PDB file of C-alpha atoms in Angstrom:
ATOM      1  CA  UNK A  97      17.491 -24.585   7.761  1.00 81.00           C
ATOM      2  CA  UNK A  98      16.798 -21.954   5.124  1.00 80.00           C
ATOM      3  CA  UNK A  99      13.373 -23.479   4.489  1.00 85.00           C
ATOM      4  CA  UNK A 100      12.576 -23.255   8.192  1.00 90.00           C
ATOM      5  CA  UNK A 101      13.446 -19.549   8.193  1.00 90.00           C
ATOM      6  CA  UNK A 102      11.271 -19.024   5.123  1.00 90.00           C
ATOM      7  CA  UNK A 103       8.329 -20.797   6.766  1.00 92.00           C
ATOM      8  CA  UNK A 104       8.698 -18.683   9.908  1.00 93.00           C
ATOM      9  CA  UNK A 105       9.176 -15.277   8.323  1.00 93.00           C
ATOM     10  CA  UNK A 106       6.507 -15.603   5.645  1.00 91.00           C
ATOM     11  CA  UNK A 107       4.099 -16.774   8.361  1.00 92.00           C
ATOM     12  CA  UNK A 108       4.872 -13.708  10.483  1.00 93.00           C
ATOM     13  CA  UNK A 109       4.533 -11.523   7.389  1.00 93.00           C
ATOM     14  CA  UNK A 110       1.126 -12.976   6.624  1.00 93.00           C
ATOM     15  CA  UNK A 111       0.067 -12.375  10.231  1.00 93.00           C
ATOM     16  CA  UNK A 112       0.997  -8.676  10.037  1.00 93.00           C
ATOM     17  CA  UNK A 113      -0.695  -8.369   6.660  1.00 91.00           C
ATOM     18  CA  UNK A 114      -3.927  -9.779   8.044  1.00 91.00           C
ATOM     19  CA  UNK A 115      -3.603  -7.577  11.142  1.00 91.00           C
ATOM     20  CA  UNK A 116      -3.160  -4.500   8.963  1.00 89.00           C
ATOM     21  CA  UNK A 117      -6.187  -5.331   6.857  1.00 89.00           C
ATOM     22  CA  UNK A 118      -8.364  -6.060   9.878  1.00 89.00           C
ATOM     23  CA  UNK A 119      -7.208  -2.718  11.256  1.00 86.00           C
ATOM     24  CA  UNK A 120      -8.117  -1.082   7.944  1.00 85.00           C
ATOM     25  CA  UNK A 121     -11.628  -2.520   8.146  1.00 87.00           C
ATOM     26  CA  UNK A 122     -12.369  -2.121  11.834  1.00 87.00           C
ATOM     27  CA  UNK A 123     -10.900   1.245  12.798  1.00 87.00           C
ATOM     28  CA  UNK A 124     -13.474   4.029  13.216  1.00 86.00           C
ATOM     29  CA  UNK A 125     -11.543   6.986  11.836  1.00 85.00           C
ATOM     30  CA  UNK A 126      -9.898   7.716   8.483  1.00 85.00           C
ATOM     31  CA  UNK A 127      -6.555   8.577  10.041  1.00 87.00           C
ATOM     32  CA  UNK A 128      -6.367   5.533  12.302  1.00 88.00           C
ATOM     33  CA  UNK A 129      -7.125   3.353   9.277  1.00 88.00           C
ATOM     34  CA  UNK A 130      -4.344   5.069   7.389  1.00 87.00           C
ATOM     35  CA  UNK A 131      -2.094   4.437  10.357  1.00 86.00           C
ATOM     36  CA  UNK A 132      -2.908   0.737  10.403  1.00 86.00           C
ATOM     37  CA  UNK A 133      -2.598   0.382   6.641  1.00 87.00           C
ATOM     38  CA  UNK A 134       0.779   2.047   6.298  1.00 88.00           C
ATOM     39  CA  UNK A 135       2.507   0.422   9.249  1.00 88.00           C
ATOM     40  CA  UNK A 136       1.209  -3.101   9.544  1.00 88.00           C
ATOM     41  CA  UNK A 137       1.102  -3.923   5.860  1.00 88.00           C
ATOM     42  CA  UNK A 138       4.578  -2.696   5.183  1.00 89.00           C
ATOM     43  CA  UNK A 139       5.886  -4.655   8.122  1.00 91.00           C
ATOM     44  CA  UNK A 140       4.101  -7.687   6.699  1.00 92.00           C
ATOM     45  CA  UNK A 141       5.666  -7.059   3.323  1.00 92.00           C
ATOM     46  CA  UNK A 142       9.051  -6.677   4.997  1.00 92.00           C
ATOM     47  CA  UNK A 143       8.783 -10.051   6.730  1.00 94.00           C
ATOM     48  CA  UNK A 144       7.530 -11.717   3.542  1.00 92.00           C
ATOM     49  CA  UNK A 145      10.468 -10.237   1.620  1.00 92.00           C
ATOM     50  CA  UNK A 146      12.839 -11.412   4.338  1.00 92.00           C
ATOM     51  CA  UNK A 147      11.340 -14.880   4.267  1.00 92.00           C
ATOM     52  CA  UNK A 148      11.660 -15.149   0.499  1.00 91.00           C
ATOM     53  CA  UNK A 149      15.231 -13.837   0.701  1.00 91.00           C
ATOM     54  CA  UNK A 150      16.279 -17.173   2.234  1.00 89.00           C
ATOM     55  CA  UNK A 151      15.343 -18.965  -0.984  1.00 87.00           C
ATOM     56  CA  UNK A 152      17.615 -16.855  -3.127  1.00 88.00           C
ATOM     57  CA  UNK A 153      20.463 -18.306  -5.255  1.00 85.00           C
ATOM     58  CA  UNK A 154      22.177 -15.289  -6.766  1.00 89.00           C
ATOM     59  CA  UNK A 155      22.880 -11.779  -5.439  1.00 90.00           C
ATOM     60  CA  UNK A 156      20.612 -10.164  -8.026  1.00 89.00           C
ATOM     61  CA  UNK A 157      17.470 -11.391  -6.279  1.00 89.00           C
ATOM     62  CA  UNK A 158      18.612 -10.174  -2.867  1.00 91.00           C
ATOM     63  CA  UNK A 159      19.292  -6.719  -4.316  1.00 92.00           C
ATOM     64  CA  UNK A 160      15.875  -6.701  -6.014  1.00 90.00           C
ATOM     65  CA  UNK A 161      14.093  -7.783  -2.830  1.00 91.00           C
ATOM     66  CA  UNK A 162      15.839  -5.121  -0.747  1.00 92.00           C
ATOM     67  CA  UNK A 163      15.047  -2.496  -3.380  1.00 92.00           C
ATOM     68  CA  UNK A 164      11.375  -3.501  -3.496  1.00 92.00           C
ATOM     69  CA  UNK A 165      10.951  -3.257   0.248  1.00 90.00           C
ATOM     70  CA  UNK A 166      12.920   0.020   0.570  1.00 92.00           C
ATOM     71  CA  UNK A 167      10.913   1.692  -2.212  1.00 91.00           C
ATOM     72  CA  UNK A 168       7.627   0.424  -0.791  1.00 91.00           C
ATOM     73  CA  UNK A 169       8.538   1.878   2.605  1.00 90.00           C
ATOM     74  CA  UNK A 170       9.422   5.249   1.065  1.00 90.00           C
ATOM     75  CA  UNK A 171       6.305   5.271  -1.083  1.00 89.00           C
ATOM     76  CA  UNK A 172       3.994   4.274   1.762  1.00 88.00           C
ATOM     77  CA  UNK A 173       5.361   6.949   4.098  1.00 88.00           C
ATOM     78  CA  UNK A 174       4.925   9.686   1.522  1.00 88.00           C
ATOM     79  CA  UNK A 175       1.585   8.520   0.206  1.00 88.00           C
ATOM     80  CA  UNK A 176       0.040   8.222   3.648  1.00 88.00           C
ATOM     81  CA  UNK A 177       1.018  11.837   4.387  1.00 87.00           C
ATOM     82  CA  UNK A 178      -0.569  13.011   1.129  1.00 85.00           C
ATOM     83  CA  UNK A 179      -3.773  11.026   1.569  1.00 86.00           C
ATOM     84  CA  UNK A 180      -4.080  12.206   5.176  1.00 86.00           C
ATOM     85  CA  UNK A 181      -3.744  15.813   4.010  1.00 83.00           C
ATOM     86  CA  UNK A 182      -6.501  15.323   1.453  1.00 83.00           C
ATOM     87  CA  UNK A 183      -8.752  13.675   4.039  1.00 84.00           C
ATOM     88  CA  UNK A 184      -8.091  16.497   6.497  1.00 83.00           C
ATOM     89  CA  UNK A 185      -8.928  19.152   3.895  1.00 79.00           C
ATOM     90  CA  UNK A 186     -12.157  17.390   2.934  1.00 79.00           C
ATOM     91  CA  UNK A 187     -13.178  17.142   6.577  1.00 80.00           C
ATOM     92  CA  UNK A 188     -12.494  20.868   7.080  1.00 78.00           C
ATOM     93  CA  UNK A 189     -14.475  21.726   3.970  1.00 73.00           C
ATOM     94  CA  UNK A 190     -17.593  19.935   5.301  1.00 70.00           C
TER      95      UNK A 190
ATOM     96  CA  UNK B 140       8.247 -24.927  -0.257  1.00 78.00           C
ATOM     97  CA  UNK B 141       6.286 -25.052  -3.476  1.00 83.00           C
ATOM     98  CA  UNK B 142       3.186 -25.679  -1.325  1.00 89.00           C
ATOM     99  CA  UNK B 143       3.732 -23.222   1.499  1.00 89.00           C
ATOM    100  CA  UNK B 144       4.472 -20.088  -0.555  1.00 90.00           C
ATOM    101  CA  UNK B 145       1.294 -20.323  -2.673  1.00 91.00           C
ATOM    102  CA  UNK B 146      -0.636 -20.939   0.552  1.00 92.00           C
ATOM    103  CA  UNK B 147       0.705 -17.706   2.053  1.00 92.00           C
ATOM    104  CA  UNK B 148       0.003 -15.940  -1.258  1.00 92.00           C
ATOM    105  CA  UNK B 149      -3.592 -17.159  -0.939  1.00 93.00           C
ATOM    106  CA  UNK B 150      -3.729 -15.608   2.537  1.00 92.00           C
ATOM    107  CA  UNK B 151      -2.501 -12.288   1.154  1.00 92.00           C
ATOM    108  CA  UNK B 152      -5.181 -12.497  -1.547  1.00 92.00           C
ATOM    109  CA  UNK B 153      -7.740 -12.871   1.237  1.00 91.00           C
ATOM    110  CA  UNK B 154      -6.506  -9.570   2.658  1.00 89.00           C
ATOM    111  CA  UNK B 155      -7.013  -8.096  -0.822  1.00 89.00           C
ATOM    112  CA  UNK B 156     -10.669  -9.107  -0.472  1.00 89.00           C
ATOM    113  CA  UNK B 157     -10.674  -7.101   2.752  1.00 86.00           C
ATOM    114  CA  UNK B 158      -9.257  -4.154   0.848  1.00 86.00           C
ATOM    115  CA  UNK B 159     -12.039  -4.427  -1.747  1.00 88.00           C
ATOM    116  CA  UNK B 160     -14.541  -4.442   1.100  1.00 88.00           C
ATOM    117  CA  UNK B 161     -13.022  -1.173   2.312  1.00 85.00           C
ATOM    118  CA  UNK B 162     -13.207   0.257  -1.218  1.00 87.00           C
ATOM    119  CA  UNK B 163     -16.888  -0.671  -1.427  1.00 89.00           C
ATOM    120  CA  UNK B 164     -17.878   0.519   2.017  1.00 86.00           C
ATOM    121  CA  UNK B 165     -15.448   3.409   2.488  1.00 78.00           C
ATOM    122  CA  UNK B 166     -17.466   6.546   3.409  1.00 82.00           C
ATOM    123  CA  UNK B 167     -14.874   9.004   2.038  1.00 82.00           C
ATOM    124  CA  UNK B 168     -12.693   9.083  -1.071  1.00 83.00           C
ATOM    125  CA  UNK B 169      -9.579   8.789   1.095  1.00 84.00           C
ATOM    126  CA  UNK B 170     -10.779   5.394   2.384  1.00 86.00           C
ATOM    127  CA  UNK B 171     -11.239   4.146  -1.158  1.00 87.00           C
ATOM    128  CA  UNK B 172      -7.758   5.349  -2.015  1.00 87.00           C
ATOM    129  CA  UNK B 173      -6.390   3.440   0.969  1.00 87.00           C
ATOM    130  CA  UNK B 174      -8.089   0.291  -0.283  1.00 88.00           C
ATOM    131  CA  UNK B 175      -6.477   0.787  -3.666  1.00 88.00           C
ATOM    132  CA  UNK B 176      -3.116   1.273  -2.006  1.00 88.00           C
ATOM    133  CA  UNK B 177      -3.548  -1.963  -0.056  1.00 90.00           C
ATOM    134  CA  UNK B 178      -4.336  -3.751  -3.318  1.00 90.00           C
ATOM    135  CA  UNK B 179      -1.003  -2.439  -4.637  1.00 90.00           C
ATOM    136  CA  UNK B 180       0.954  -3.576  -1.586  1.00 90.00           C
ATOM    137  CA  UNK B 181      -0.865  -6.926  -1.532  1.00 92.00           C
ATOM    138  CA  UNK B 182      -0.087  -7.421  -5.196  1.00 92.00           C
ATOM    139  CA  UNK B 183       3.589  -6.811  -4.534  1.00 93.00           C
ATOM    140  CA  UNK B 184       3.489  -9.319  -1.659  1.00 93.00           C
ATOM    141  CA  UNK B 185       1.841 -11.986  -3.821  1.00 93.00           C
ATOM    142  CA  UNK B 186       4.387 -11.466  -6.592  1.00 93.00           C
ATOM    143  CA  UNK B 187       7.296 -11.647  -4.163  1.00 92.00           C
ATOM    144  CA  UNK B 188       5.866 -14.840  -2.676  1.00 92.00           C
ATOM    145  CA  UNK B 189       5.358 -16.551  -6.020  1.00 91.00           C
ATOM    146  CA  UNK B 190       8.753 -15.483  -7.391  1.00 91.00           C
ATOM    147  CA  UNK B 191      10.830 -18.391  -5.966  1.00 89.00           C
ATOM    148  CA  UNK B 192       8.311 -20.916  -7.283  1.00 87.00           C
ATOM    149  CA  UNK B 193       8.529 -19.759 -10.915  1.00 84.00           C
ATOM    150  CA  UNK B 194      12.137 -18.794 -11.484  1.00 82.00           C
ATOM    151  CA  UNK B 195      12.369 -15.272  -9.978  1.00 85.00           C
ATOM    152  CA  UNK B 196      10.939 -13.467 -13.018  1.00 87.00           C
ATOM    153  CA  UNK B 197       8.139 -12.028 -10.889  1.00 87.00           C
ATOM    154  CA  UNK B 198      10.540  -9.873  -8.873  1.00 90.00           C
ATOM    155  CA  UNK B 199      10.884  -7.275 -11.609  1.00 91.00           C
ATOM    156  CA  UNK B 200       7.108  -7.158 -11.936  1.00 92.00           C
ATOM    157  CA  UNK B 201       6.803  -6.651  -8.171  1.00 92.00           C
ATOM    158  CA  UNK B 202       9.242  -3.766  -8.324  1.00 92.00           C
ATOM    159  CA  UNK B 203       7.268  -2.082 -11.101  1.00 93.00           C
ATOM    160  CA  UNK B 204       3.973  -2.594  -9.296  1.00 92.00           C
ATOM    161  CA  UNK B 205       5.448  -1.129  -6.099  1.00 90.00           C
ATOM    162  CA  UNK B 206       6.367   2.062  -7.953  1.00 89.00           C
ATOM    163  CA  UNK B 207       3.104   2.376  -9.860  1.00 90.00           C
ATOM    164  CA  UNK B 208       1.019   1.953  -6.708  1.00 87.00           C
ATOM    165  CA  UNK B 209       2.690   5.072  -5.320  1.00 86.00           C
ATOM    166  CA  UNK B 210       1.948   7.014  -8.504  1.00 88.00           C
ATOM    167  CA  UNK B 211      -1.734   6.090  -8.309  1.00 87.00           C
ATOM    168  CA  UNK B 212      -2.006   7.757  -4.921  1.00 85.00           C
ATOM    169  CA  UNK B 213      -0.157  10.821  -6.219  1.00 84.00           C
ATOM    170  CA  UNK B 214      -2.720  10.991  -9.035  1.00 85.00           C
ATOM    171  CA  UNK B 215      -5.512  10.901  -6.485  1.00 84.00           C
ATOM    172  CA  UNK B 216      -3.963  13.712  -4.463  1.00 81.00           C
ATOM    173  CA  UNK B 217      -3.329  15.905  -7.485  1.00 79.00           C
ATOM    174  CA  UNK B 218      -6.898  15.456  -8.692  1.00 78.00           C
ATOM    175  CA  UNK B 219      -8.424  16.502  -5.399  1.00 75.00           C
ATOM    176  CA  UNK B 220      -7.002  20.039  -5.111  1.00 69.00           C
ATOM    177  CA  UNK B 221      -9.349  22.822  -6.361  1.00 61.00           C
ATOM    178  CA  UNK B 222      -7.290  24.114  -9.281  1.00 59.00           C
ATOM    179  CA  UNK B 223      -5.845  20.694 -10.136  1.00 55.00           C
ATOM    180  CA  UNK B 224      -2.304  21.885  -9.452  1.00 56.00           C
ATOM    181  CA  UNK B 225      -2.297  19.473  -6.515  1.00 54.00           C
ATOM    182  CA  UNK B 226      -0.014  21.455  -4.257  1.00 62.00           C
ATOM    183  CA  UNK B 227      -0.987  20.103  -0.814  1.00 57.00           C
ATOM    184  CA  UNK B 228       0.619  23.140   0.840  1.00 63.00           C
ATOM    185  CA  UNK B 229      -1.778  25.697  -0.613  1.00 63.00           C
ATOM    186  CA  UNK B 230      -4.733  26.679   1.598  1.00 61.00           C
ATOM    187  CA  UNK B 231      -6.848  28.693  -0.801  1.00 58.00           C
ATOM    188  CA  UNK B 232      -6.529  28.698  -4.604  1.00 51.00           C
ATOM    189  CA  UNK B 233      -5.281  32.086  -5.961  1.00 48.00           C
ATOM    190  CA  UNK B 234      -8.383  34.221  -6.599  1.00 47.00           C
ATOM    191  CA  UNK B 235      -7.114  35.385  -9.992  1.00 47.00           C
ATOM    192  CA  UNK B 236      -7.004  31.787 -11.167  1.00 49.00           C
ATOM    193  CA  UNK B 237      -9.595  31.383 -14.032  1.00 52.00           C
ATOM    194  CA  UNK B 238     -10.257  27.784 -13.039  1.00 56.00           C
ATOM    195  CA  UNK B 239     -11.565  28.676  -9.554  1.00 52.00           C
ATOM    196  CA  UNK B 240     -13.581  31.545 -11.051  1.00 51.00           C
ATOM    197  CA  UNK B 241     -15.350  29.132 -13.383  1.00 54.00           C
ATOM    198  CA  UNK B 242     -15.853  26.753 -10.466  1.00 59.00           C
ATOM    199  CA  UNK B 243     -17.580  29.484  -8.515  1.00 57.00           C
ATOM    200  CA  UNK B 244     -19.696  30.149 -11.601  1.00 56.00           C
ATOM    201  CA  UNK B 245     -21.061  26.664 -11.874  1.00 54.00           C
ATOM    202  CA  UNK B 246     -21.499  26.513  -8.093  1.00 49.00           C
TER     203      UNK B 246
END
């Protein structure tokens, strides 16, 4: 049963990862690419982390997985704001 | 399980190739930084996927990589502001700042 959940969630995670990357490549504008990158890839990482969490034996791994995903979410939110501000300033400068 | 997880990790590596394509083609510096950030996130995903196959040691590495990827973007942002202080809030660098004066000098 746990294996089935792992198959399902990692598959969904891979789908969102690929969707985020296709969005990163195909979108016309810097900010829409940033939007796709930050949201879809982190959702993909979240599903992959959830899928792997079903294979866990001890509590340490679950704590590590939750910490990884939480920190990645925080980092991605902050970093996308900063990069968008830099891109906006460079566009205004031109 | 030991076959499916590496297969999904391979898929995530394919998305890393997409990120490198964005780094190569990206018109602006911000696009290249986004590609680098995707490489960081993709690396974390690959490590998390391969962790159950090789005894969960890769989880600590994934945690470290997740933190360092954020610092790389902070480095990019701090390098792009005129006087290097990297305060995104500032509009114009203070005129008395010697650094901006020298920048005006060399055009």
